[in-house]
């Protein structure tokens, strides 16, 4: 049976594995050209088998992965594992790769997005060896004799080249950030400079580097990886939080929603309840491909719901500093005034900037909430209802919030005539399409 060297069972807790491919900047097109026609045909022929197996394949994969390599629990988001979101995301990624193996340009955006997310976890080449091994073994165990040596050979080759693309892209990102002014490699210790409650559910943390040096700039819309250990005897937890202020070269600000419900957020509740001013936490460098691209004379529309306003605040702060500002429209929906984060800051900006307008929806206002003062409309966000006030023909639209909200907002924009290429969005957690 074909068994390439990088797929051999890795030693436990190994940190010295190496891929058998050169670490240079592969393009997706290069990888596909190297894959022979038989390999491509074999991968495509397995698509029905993958689809019939569905998420059961990735569920088995994660059980196997964590059973043999429990140290990886220090990396993977436990909340996404419990919710099933990570399993769905991985299955969709595998299926997409198989379907588009002959049209790699369709994967470019996904690879860029995933590579950025990987760098916030400080993913290293050795971990691709481990994942590849368990992926092949999962398929072997679930498919049995139907996973023939020829099919295993094809998937090994396909995985090897895709891993090469990711390793090269992530290596490029690591190198660029480490070389930039204020940049660093791996994680860096920051001190909580201030902690401020923004609303009933959201609290902001201003973070300054312990060494007192500068911090790398970022693009508004990006996030930062936060690494903490909420339970003394538990695993490390890494979460990504959007940066909620414009870059200033000295500090970062994140604004964290307390996640409650049947399975309260382990990290968000720890940050709210236990992390105080003066405490130290570890951060990875800023990452993310959902970024503001302001153009002279082109209006920007920021559309958010709930804690989805965090990247929008960074974008808004940046837009209001431009020397040649175009119109800015800030649309936000939340439950009521108690959950209306950054209300005072947006009000200040409205008083200072004539090119800025805002429209706020409260789903269920409280008795103290005043119409046309605290909010403009009751119920869910209704973009068509204010279409005459928006730059539908030329504006760039940025969406962030719960996935159902963004799907609704995107559909409303499309129905108003906004082209899909002018609608940009960010999904918290494992990415999904709207």
CSV table of C-alpha atoms in Angstrom, one decimal:
chain,number,residue,atom,x,y,z
A,1,UNK,CA,0.0,0.0,0.0
A,2,UNK,CA,1.3,3.5,-0.9
A,3,UNK,CA,2.5,5.2,2.3
A,4,UNK,CA,4.3,8.5,1.6
A,5,UNK,CA,6.8,9.5,4.3
A,6,UNK,CA,4.9,12.5,5.5
A,7,UNK,CA,1.9,10.3,6.3
A,8,UNK,CA,3.6,7.8,8.6
A,9,UNK,CA,2.1,7.7,12.1
A,10,UNK,CA,3.7,10.5,14.0
A,11,UNK,CA,5.3,10.1,17.4
A,12,UNK,CA,3.2,11.4,20.3
A,13,UNK,CA,3.7,15.1,21.0
A,14,UNK,CA,6.2,15.4,18.2
A,15,UNK,CA,7.5,18.8,17.4
A,16,UNK,CA,10.1,17.7,14.8
A,17,UNK,CA,8.1,16.3,12.0
A,18,UNK,CA,8.8,17.6,8.5
A,19,UNK,CA,7.0,17.5,5.2
A,20,UNK,CA,8.6,16.0,2.2
A,21,UNK,CA,7.9,19.0,0.0
A,22,UNK,CA,10.1,22.1,-0.3
A,23,UNK,CA,8.8,25.0,1.7
A,24,UNK,CA,8.5,27.6,-1.0
A,25,UNK,CA,5.5,29.6,-2.2
A,26,UNK,CA,3.4,27.1,-4.1
A,27,UNK,CA,0.4,28.4,-6.0
A,28,UNK,CA,-2.7,26.4,-6.3
A,29,UNK,CA,-2.2,26.2,-10.0
A,30,UNK,CA,1.2,24.7,-9.6
A,31,UNK,CA,-0.1,22.0,-7.3
A,32,UNK,CA,-2.8,21.0,-9.8
A,33,UNK,CA,-0.4,20.9,-12.7
A,34,UNK,CA,1.8,18.5,-10.7
A,35,UNK,CA,-1.0,16.2,-9.9
A,36,UNK,CA,-1.4,13.8,-12.7
A,37,UNK,CA,-4.7,13.3,-14.6
A,38,UNK,CA,-5.3,9.9,-12.9
A,39,UNK,CA,-5.0,11.4,-9.5
A,40,UNK,CA,-7.4,14.2,-10.4
A,41,UNK,CA,-9.9,11.7,-11.8
A,42,UNK,CA,-9.7,9.5,-8.8
A,43,UNK,CA,-10.3,12.4,-6.4
A,44,UNK,CA,-13.3,13.5,-8.4
A,45,UNK,CA,-14.7,9.9,-8.4
A,46,UNK,CA,-14.7,9.9,-4.6
A,47,UNK,CA,-17.0,12.9,-4.3
A,48,UNK,CA,-20.2,10.8,-4.1
A,49,UNK,CA,-18.6,8.7,-1.3
A,50,UNK,CA,-17.6,11.8,0.6
A,51,UNK,CA,-21.1,13.3,0.3
A,52,UNK,CA,-22.8,10.1,1.4
A,53,UNK,CA,-20.5,10.0,4.5
A,54,UNK,CA,-21.1,13.6,5.3
A,55,UNK,CA,-20.1,15.1,8.6
A,56,UNK,CA,-19.7,11.6,10.1
A,57,UNK,CA,-16.3,11.6,8.4
A,58,UNK,CA,-15.1,14.7,10.1
A,59,UNK,CA,-16.6,13.7,13.4
A,60,UNK,CA,-14.6,10.5,13.3
A,61,UNK,CA,-11.5,12.4,12.2
A,62,UNK,CA,-11.6,14.7,15.2
A,63,UNK,CA,-12.2,11.9,17.6
A,64,UNK,CA,-9.3,10.1,16.2
A,65,UNK,CA,-7.1,13.2,16.1
A,66,UNK,CA,-7.6,14.1,19.7
A,67,UNK,CA,-7.4,10.5,20.9
A,68,UNK,CA,-3.9,10.1,19.4
A,69,UNK,CA,-2.7,13.7,19.7
A,70,UNK,CA,-4.5,15.3,22.7
A,71,UNK,CA,-1.9,18.2,22.7
A,72,UNK,CA,-3.9,19.6,19.8
A,73,UNK,CA,-6.7,20.4,22.2
A,74,UNK,CA,-4.5,23.4,23.1
A,75,UNK,CA,-5.3,24.7,19.6
A,76,UNK,CA,-8.7,23.7,18.5
A,77,UNK,CA,-11.7,25.7,19.7
A,78,UNK,CA,-13.6,23.5,22.2
A,79,UNK,CA,-16.8,25.5,21.7
A,80,UNK,CA,-16.9,24.9,18.0
A,81,UNK,CA,-16.2,21.2,18.6
A,82,UNK,CA,-19.2,20.9,20.9
A,83,UNK,CA,-21.5,22.9,18.6
A,84,UNK,CA,-20.5,20.8,15.6
A,85,UNK,CA,-19.5,23.9,13.6
A,86,UNK,CA,-15.9,22.9,13.2
A,87,UNK,CA,-16.9,19.4,11.9
A,88,UNK,CA,-19.2,20.9,9.3
A,89,UNK,CA,-16.6,23.5,8.2
A,90,UNK,CA,-14.0,20.8,7.7
A,91,UNK,CA,-16.3,18.6,5.7
A,92,UNK,CA,-17.3,21.5,3.5
A,93,UNK,CA,-13.6,22.3,3.0
A,94,UNK,CA,-12.7,18.8,2.0
A,95,UNK,CA,-15.7,18.5,-0.3
A,96,UNK,CA,-14.9,21.8,-1.9
A,97,UNK,CA,-11.3,20.8,-2.6
A,98,UNK,CA,-12.4,17.6,-4.2
A,99,UNK,CA,-15.0,19.4,-6.4
A,100,UNK,CA,-12.7,22.2,-7.5
A,101,UNK,CA,-9.5,20.3,-7.9
A,102,UNK,CA,-9.5,21.2,-11.6
A,103,UNK,CA,-10.7,24.8,-11.0
A,104,UNK,CA,-8.4,26.0,-8.2
A,105,UNK,CA,-9.1,29.7,-8.7
A,106,UNK,CA,-12.4,29.0,-7.0
A,107,UNK,CA,-10.5,28.1,-3.8
A,108,UNK,CA,-8.2,31.1,-3.6
A,109,UNK,CA,-10.5,33.1,-1.3
A,110,UNK,CA,-11.1,30.2,1.0
A,111,UNK,CA,-7.4,29.4,1.2
A,112,UNK,CA,-6.5,33.1,2.0
A,113,UNK,CA,-9.2,33.2,4.8
A,114,UNK,CA,-8.2,29.8,6.3
A,115,UNK,CA,-4.4,30.7,6.2
A,116,UNK,CA,-5.1,33.9,8.1
A,117,UNK,CA,-7.1,32.0,10.7
A,118,UNK,CA,-4.3,29.4,11.0
A,119,UNK,CA,-1.7,32.0,11.8
A,120,UNK,CA,-3.8,33.3,14.7
A,121,UNK,CA,-3.5,29.7,16.1
A,122,UNK,CA,0.3,29.7,15.3
A,123,UNK,CA,-0.2,26.5,13.2
A,124,UNK,CA,3.2,25.0,12.2
A,125,UNK,CA,4.2,22.6,9.3
A,126,UNK,CA,4.6,19.6,11.6
A,127,UNK,CA,0.9,19.8,12.5
A,128,UNK,CA,0.0,19.3,8.8
A,129,UNK,CA,1.8,15.9,9.0
A,130,UNK,CA,-0.4,14.9,11.9
A,131,UNK,CA,-3.6,16.1,10.4
A,132,UNK,CA,-2.8,14.4,7.1
A,133,UNK,CA,-2.1,11.1,8.8
A,134,UNK,CA,-5.4,11.1,10.7
A,135,UNK,CA,-7.4,12.2,7.6
A,136,UNK,CA,-6.1,9.2,5.6
A,137,UNK,CA,-6.6,6.8,8.5
A,138,UNK,CA,-10.1,8.1,9.0
A,139,UNK,CA,-11.0,7.5,5.4
A,140,UNK,CA,-9.4,4.0,5.6
A,141,UNK,CA,-11.3,3.1,8.7
A,142,UNK,CA,-14.7,4.3,7.5
A,143,UNK,CA,-14.5,3.2,3.9
A,144,UNK,CA,-12.6,-0.1,4.5
A,145,UNK,CA,-11.8,-2.0,1.3
A,146,UNK,CA,-13.4,0.6,-0.9
A,147,UNK,CA,-10.5,2.9,0.1
A,148,UNK,CA,-8.1,1.2,-2.2
A,149,UNK,CA,-4.4,1.8,-2.4
A,150,UNK,CA,-5.0,3.8,-5.6
A,151,UNK,CA,-7.5,6.1,-3.9
A,152,UNK,CA,-5.3,6.4,-0.8
A,153,UNK,CA,-2.4,7.3,-3.1
A,154,UNK,CA,-4.5,10.0,-4.9
A,155,UNK,CA,-5.7,11.6,-1.6
A,156,UNK,CA,-2.2,11.5,-0.2
A,157,UNK,CA,-0.8,13.4,-3.2
A,158,UNK,CA,-3.7,15.9,-3.2
A,159,UNK,CA,-3.4,16.5,0.5
A,160,UNK,CA,0.4,17.0,0.2
A,161,UNK,CA,0.1,19.7,-2.3
A,162,UNK,CA,-2.7,21.5,-0.6
A,163,UNK,CA,-0.7,21.4,2.7
A,164,UNK,CA,2.2,22.9,0.7
A,165,UNK,CA,0.1,25.8,-0.4
A,166,UNK,CA,-1.0,26.5,3.2
A,167,UNK,CA,2.4,26.1,4.7
A,168,UNK,CA,3.9,28.5,2.1
A,169,UNK,CA,1.1,31.1,2.5
A,170,UNK,CA,1.2,30.9,6.3
A,171,UNK,CA,5.0,31.1,6.3
A,172,UNK,CA,4.8,34.2,4.2
A,173,UNK,CA,2.3,35.8,6.6
A,174,UNK,CA,4.5,34.9,9.7
A,175,UNK,CA,7.6,36.3,8.0
A,176,UNK,CA,5.9,39.6,6.9
A,177,UNK,CA,4.4,40.2,10.4
A,178,UNK,CA,7.6,39.4,12.2
A,179,UNK,CA,9.6,41.8,10.0
A,180,UNK,CA,7.2,44.7,10.2
A,181,UNK,CA,7.6,47.5,12.7
A,182,UNK,CA,6.1,46.4,16.0
A,183,UNK,CA,5.6,42.9,14.7
A,184,UNK,CA,6.5,39.6,16.3
A,185,UNK,CA,6.5,35.8,15.8
A,186,UNK,CA,4.4,33.4,17.8
A,187,UNK,CA,2.7,35.0,20.8
A,188,UNK,CA,3.6,38.2,22.7
A,189,UNK,CA,2.7,39.1,26.3
A,190,UNK,CA,0.3,42.0,26.7
A,191,UNK,CA,-1.1,43.7,29.8
A,192,UNK,CA,-4.7,44.7,30.2
A,193,UNK,CA,-4.4,48.5,30.4
A,194,UNK,CA,-8.1,49.1,30.8
A,195,UNK,CA,-11.3,47.2,31.0
A,196,UNK,CA,-14.6,49.0,30.2
A,197,UNK,CA,-18.2,47.8,30.0
A,198,UNK,CA,-19.7,48.8,26.7
A,199,UNK,CA,-23.2,47.4,27.2
A,200,UNK,CA,-25.0,44.7,29.2
A,201,UNK,CA,-23.1,41.9,27.3
A,202,UNK,CA,-20.0,43.5,25.8
A,203,UNK,CA,-16.8,44.6,27.6
A,204,UNK,CA,-13.8,46.2,26.0
A,205,UNK,CA,-10.1,45.4,26.9
A,206,UNK,CA,-7.3,47.8,25.9
A,207,UNK,CA,-4.1,45.8,25.6
A,208,UNK,CA,-0.6,47.2,25.8
A,209,UNK,CA,2.6,45.1,25.1
A,210,UNK,CA,4.5,44.2,28.3
A,211,UNK,CA,7.8,45.1,26.7
A,212,UNK,CA,6.6,48.7,26.1
A,213,UNK,CA,7.6,48.6,22.4
A,214,UNK,CA,5.4,49.5,19.4
A,215,UNK,CA,2.7,47.1,18.0
A,216,UNK,CA,2.2,46.2,14.4
A,217,UNK,CA,-0.5,48.1,12.5
A,218,UNK,CA,-3.5,46.2,11.2
A,219,UNK,CA,-6.2,46.7,8.7
A,220,UNK,CA,-9.6,47.7,10.2
A,221,UNK,CA,-11.8,44.5,10.2
A,222,UNK,CA,-9.0,42.2,11.3
A,223,UNK,CA,-8.9,40.1,14.5
A,224,UNK,CA,-6.3,39.1,17.0
A,225,UNK,CA,-5.7,35.6,18.5
A,226,UNK,CA,-6.0,35.6,22.3
A,227,UNK,CA,-4.4,32.6,24.2
A,228,UNK,CA,-5.3,32.0,27.8
A,229,UNK,CA,-5.8,29.0,30.2
A,230,UNK,CA,-9.2,29.5,31.8
A,231,UNK,CA,-8.9,26.4,33.9
A,232,UNK,CA,-5.6,25.8,35.8
A,233,UNK,CA,-5.6,22.1,34.9
A,234,UNK,CA,-7.3,22.5,31.5
A,235,UNK,CA,-6.1,23.0,28.0
A,236,UNK,CA,-5.0,26.4,26.6
A,237,UNK,CA,-7.7,28.1,24.7
A,238,UNK,CA,-7.2,30.3,21.7
A,239,UNK,CA,-10.0,32.6,20.5
A,240,UNK,CA,-10.1,35.3,17.8
A,241,UNK,CA,-11.6,38.7,18.6
A,242,UNK,CA,-12.1,41.5,16.2
A,243,UNK,CA,-10.0,44.6,16.9
A,244,UNK,CA,-12.6,47.3,17.7
A,245,UNK,CA,-10.5,50.5,17.4
A,246,UNK,CA,-8.4,52.1,14.7
A,247,UNK,CA,-4.7,51.2,14.7
A,248,UNK,CA,-2.6,53.5,16.8
A,249,UNK,CA,0.8,51.8,16.9
A,250,UNK,CA,0.8,51.4,20.7
A,251,UNK,CA,-2.2,49.3,21.9
A,252,UNK,CA,-5.0,47.1,20.7
A,253,UNK,CA,-8.7,47.0,21.8
A,254,UNK,CA,-10.9,44.0,21.7
A,255,UNK,CA,-14.6,44.0,22.7
A,256,UNK,CA,-15.9,40.7,24.0
A,257,UNK,CA,-19.5,39.5,24.3
A,258,UNK,CA,-20.3,37.3,27.2
A,259,UNK,CA,-21.7,34.1,25.7
A,260,UNK,CA,-24.3,32.5,27.9
A,261,UNK,CA,-27.0,29.9,27.3
A,262,UNK,CA,-26.9,26.1,27.7
A,263,UNK,CA,-23.2,26.1,27.0
A,264,UNK,CA,-21.7,29.4,28.2
A,265,UNK,CA,-18.6,30.6,26.5
A,266,UNK,CA,-15.6,29.3,28.4
A,267,UNK,CA,-13.2,32.1,27.3
A,268,UNK,CA,-15.6,35.0,27.1
A,269,UNK,CA,-16.9,34.4,30.6
A,270,UNK,CA,-13.4,34.0,31.9
A,271,UNK,CA,-12.4,37.4,30.4
A,272,UNK,CA,-15.5,39.1,31.8
A,273,UNK,CA,-15.3,37.6,35.3
A,274,UNK,CA,-11.6,37.0,36.0
A,275,UNK,CA,-9.3,39.1,33.7
A,276,UNK,CA,-8.7,42.5,35.3
A,277,UNK,CA,-6.6,45.5,34.6
A,278,UNK,CA,-2.9,44.7,35.1
A,279,UNK,CA,-3.3,41.1,34.1
A,280,UNK,CA,-1.2,39.5,31.3
A,281,UNK,CA,-2.5,37.6,28.3
A,282,UNK,CA,-0.8,36.2,25.2
A,283,UNK,CA,-1.6,37.6,21.7
A,284,UNK,CA,-0.8,36.4,18.2
A,285,UNK,CA,-0.3,39.1,15.6
A,286,UNK,CA,-3.4,40.6,13.9
A,287,UNK,CA,-4.8,38.5,11.0
A,288,UNK,CA,-7.9,38.2,8.8
A,289,UNK,CA,-8.9,38.9,5.2
A,290,UNK,CA,-12.1,40.8,6.0
A,291,UNK,CA,-10.7,44.3,5.7
A,292,UNK,CA,-11.8,47.8,4.9
A,293,UNK,CA,-10.8,49.1,1.4
A,294,UNK,CA,-11.8,52.7,1.4
A,295,UNK,CA,-11.6,54.5,-1.9
A,296,UNK,CA,-11.6,58.2,-2.5
A,297,UNK,CA,-15.1,59.4,-3.3
A,298,UNK,CA,-16.7,55.9,-2.8
A,299,UNK,CA,-19.4,55.7,0.0
A,300,UNK,CA,-19.1,53.1,2.7
A,301,UNK,CA,-22.0,51.3,4.4
A,302,UNK,CA,-21.3,49.5,7.7
A,303,UNK,CA,-24.0,47.0,8.5
A,304,UNK,CA,-24.0,45.1,11.8
A,305,UNK,CA,-26.0,43.3,14.5
A,306,UNK,CA,-25.2,42.6,18.1
A,307,UNK,CA,-21.4,42.1,18.8
A,308,UNK,CA,-20.9,42.2,15.0
A,309,UNK,CA,-20.3,45.9,15.4
A,310,UNK,CA,-16.8,45.3,16.8
A,311,UNK,CA,-14.9,45.3,13.4
A,312,UNK,CA,-17.3,48.0,12.2
A,313,UNK,CA,-16.0,50.3,15.0
A,314,UNK,CA,-12.5,49.9,13.8
A,315,UNK,CA,-13.6,50.7,10.3
A,316,UNK,CA,-15.7,53.6,11.5
A,317,UNK,CA,-12.8,55.1,13.5
A,318,UNK,CA,-10.5,54.8,10.5
A,319,UNK,CA,-13.0,56.3,8.0
A,320,UNK,CA,-13.6,59.3,10.2
A,321,UNK,CA,-9.9,60.2,10.1
A,322,UNK,CA,-9.6,60.3,6.3
A,323,UNK,CA,-8.6,63.7,4.8
A,324,UNK,CA,-11.0,63.3,1.8
A,325,UNK,CA,-14.0,61.5,3.5
A,326,UNK,CA,-16.7,60.0,1.4
A,327,UNK,CA,-20.2,59.5,2.9
A,328,UNK,CA,-20.3,56.9,5.7
A,329,UNK,CA,-23.6,55.1,6.6
A,330,UNK,CA,-23.6,53.2,9.9
A,331,UNK,CA,-26.5,50.7,10.2
A,332,UNK,CA,-26.8,48.7,13.4
A,333,UNK,CA,-29.4,46.4,15.0
A,334,UNK,CA,-29.5,45.1,18.6
A,335,UNK,CA,-32.0,43.9,21.2
A,336,UNK,CA,-32.5,47.2,23.1
A,337,UNK,CA,-30.7,50.1,24.7
A,338,UNK,CA,-29.1,47.9,27.3
A,339,UNK,CA,-27.4,45.9,24.6
A,340,UNK,CA,-26.5,48.9,22.4
A,341,UNK,CA,-22.6,48.9,22.5
A,342,UNK,CA,-20.6,52.0,21.6
A,343,UNK,CA,-23.7,54.2,21.5
A,344,UNK,CA,-22.0,57.2,23.1
A,345,UNK,CA,-18.9,56.9,20.8
A,346,UNK,CA,-21.1,56.8,17.6
A,347,UNK,CA,-23.1,59.8,18.9
A,348,UNK,CA,-19.8,61.7,19.4
A,349,UNK,CA,-18.7,60.9,15.8
A,350,UNK,CA,-22.1,61.9,14.4
A,351,UNK,CA,-21.7,65.3,16.0
A,352,UNK,CA,-18.2,65.8,14.6
A,353,UNK,CA,-18.6,64.4,11.1
A,354,UNK,CA,-21.1,65.8,8.6
A,355,UNK,CA,-20.4,62.9,6.2
A,356,UNK,CA,-21.6,60.3,8.8
A,357,UNK,CA,-25.1,59.1,9.2
A,358,UNK,CA,-26.6,56.4,11.4
A,359,UNK,CA,-29.7,54.3,11.5
A,360,UNK,CA,-30.4,52.1,14.5
A,361,UNK,CA,-33.0,49.3,15.0
A,362,UNK,CA,-34.0,47.9,18.5
A,363,UNK,CA,-35.8,44.6,18.2
A,364,UNK,CA,-37.7,45.1,21.6
A,365,UNK,CA,-37.0,48.5,23.1
A,366,UNK,CA,-37.2,48.8,26.9
A,367,UNK,CA,-39.4,51.4,28.6
A,368,UNK,CA,-36.4,53.8,29.0
A,369,UNK,CA,-35.5,53.6,25.3
A,370,UNK,CA,-36.6,56.7,23.4
A,371,UNK,CA,-37.6,56.5,19.7
A,372,UNK,CA,-35.8,58.8,17.3
A,373,UNK,CA,-33.2,59.4,20.0
A,374,UNK,CA,-31.8,56.1,21.1
A,375,UNK,CA,-33.1,54.2,18.0
A,376,UNK,CA,-34.8,55.0,14.7
A,377,UNK,CA,-37.0,51.9,14.2
A,378,UNK,CA,-38.4,48.9,16.0
A,379,UNK,CA,-38.0,45.3,14.9
A,380,UNK,CA,-35.5,43.7,12.6
A,381,UNK,CA,-33.2,45.6,10.3
A,382,UNK,CA,-35.1,46.7,7.2
A,383,UNK,CA,-32.7,48.0,4.6
A,384,UNK,CA,-35.3,48.4,1.8
A,385,UNK,CA,-37.2,50.7,4.2
A,386,UNK,CA,-34.3,53.2,4.1
A,387,UNK,CA,-33.1,52.4,0.6
A,388,UNK,CA,-33.6,55.9,-0.6
A,389,UNK,CA,-31.0,57.1,1.9
A,390,UNK,CA,-28.3,54.6,0.9
A,391,UNK,CA,-25.7,54.7,-1.9
A,392,UNK,CA,-27.0,51.5,-3.5
A,393,UNK,CA,-25.5,52.1,-6.9
A,394,UNK,CA,-21.9,52.9,-5.9
A,395,UNK,CA,-21.4,52.1,-2.2
A,396,UNK,CA,-19.2,49.4,-0.6
A,397,UNK,CA,-21.2,47.4,2.0
A,398,UNK,CA,-19.6,45.6,4.9
A,399,UNK,CA,-21.6,43.1,7.0
A,400,UNK,CA,-20.9,41.5,10.4
A,401,UNK,CA,-23.1,39.7,12.9
A,402,UNK,CA,-24.9,36.4,13.4
A,403,UNK,CA,-25.0,34.3,10.2
A,404,UNK,CA,-28.8,34.4,9.8
A,405,UNK,CA,-28.7,38.2,10.2
A,406,UNK,CA,-26.0,38.6,7.5
A,407,UNK,CA,-27.9,36.2,5.1
A,408,UNK,CA,-31.0,38.4,5.6
A,409,UNK,CA,-29.1,41.6,5.1
A,410,UNK,CA,-27.3,40.3,2.0
A,411,UNK,CA,-30.5,39.2,0.5
A,412,UNK,CA,-32.1,42.7,1.2
A,413,UNK,CA,-29.1,44.4,-0.4
A,414,UNK,CA,-29.3,42.2,-3.5
A,415,UNK,CA,-33.1,42.8,-3.8
A,416,UNK,CA,-32.2,46.6,-3.7
A,417,UNK,CA,-29.9,46.1,-6.7
A,418,UNK,CA,-26.5,46.0,-4.9
A,419,UNK,CA,-24.1,43.7,-6.8
A,420,UNK,CA,-22.7,40.8,-4.8
A,421,UNK,CA,-19.1,41.9,-5.4
A,422,UNK,CA,-19.8,45.1,-3.4
A,423,UNK,CA,-21.0,43.1,-0.4
A,424,UNK,CA,-18.3,42.0,2.0
A,425,UNK,CA,-18.9,40.0,5.2
A,426,UNK,CA,-17.3,38.3,8.2
A,427,UNK,CA,-18.6,35.2,10.0
A,428,UNK,CA,-17.6,34.6,13.6
A,429,UNK,CA,-16.3,31.1,14.1
A,430,UNK,CA,-16.0,28.5,11.3
A,431,UNK,CA,-16.6,30.3,8.0
A,432,UNK,CA,-19.8,29.6,6.1
A,433,UNK,CA,-21.4,31.0,3.0
A,434,UNK,CA,-24.4,33.2,3.2
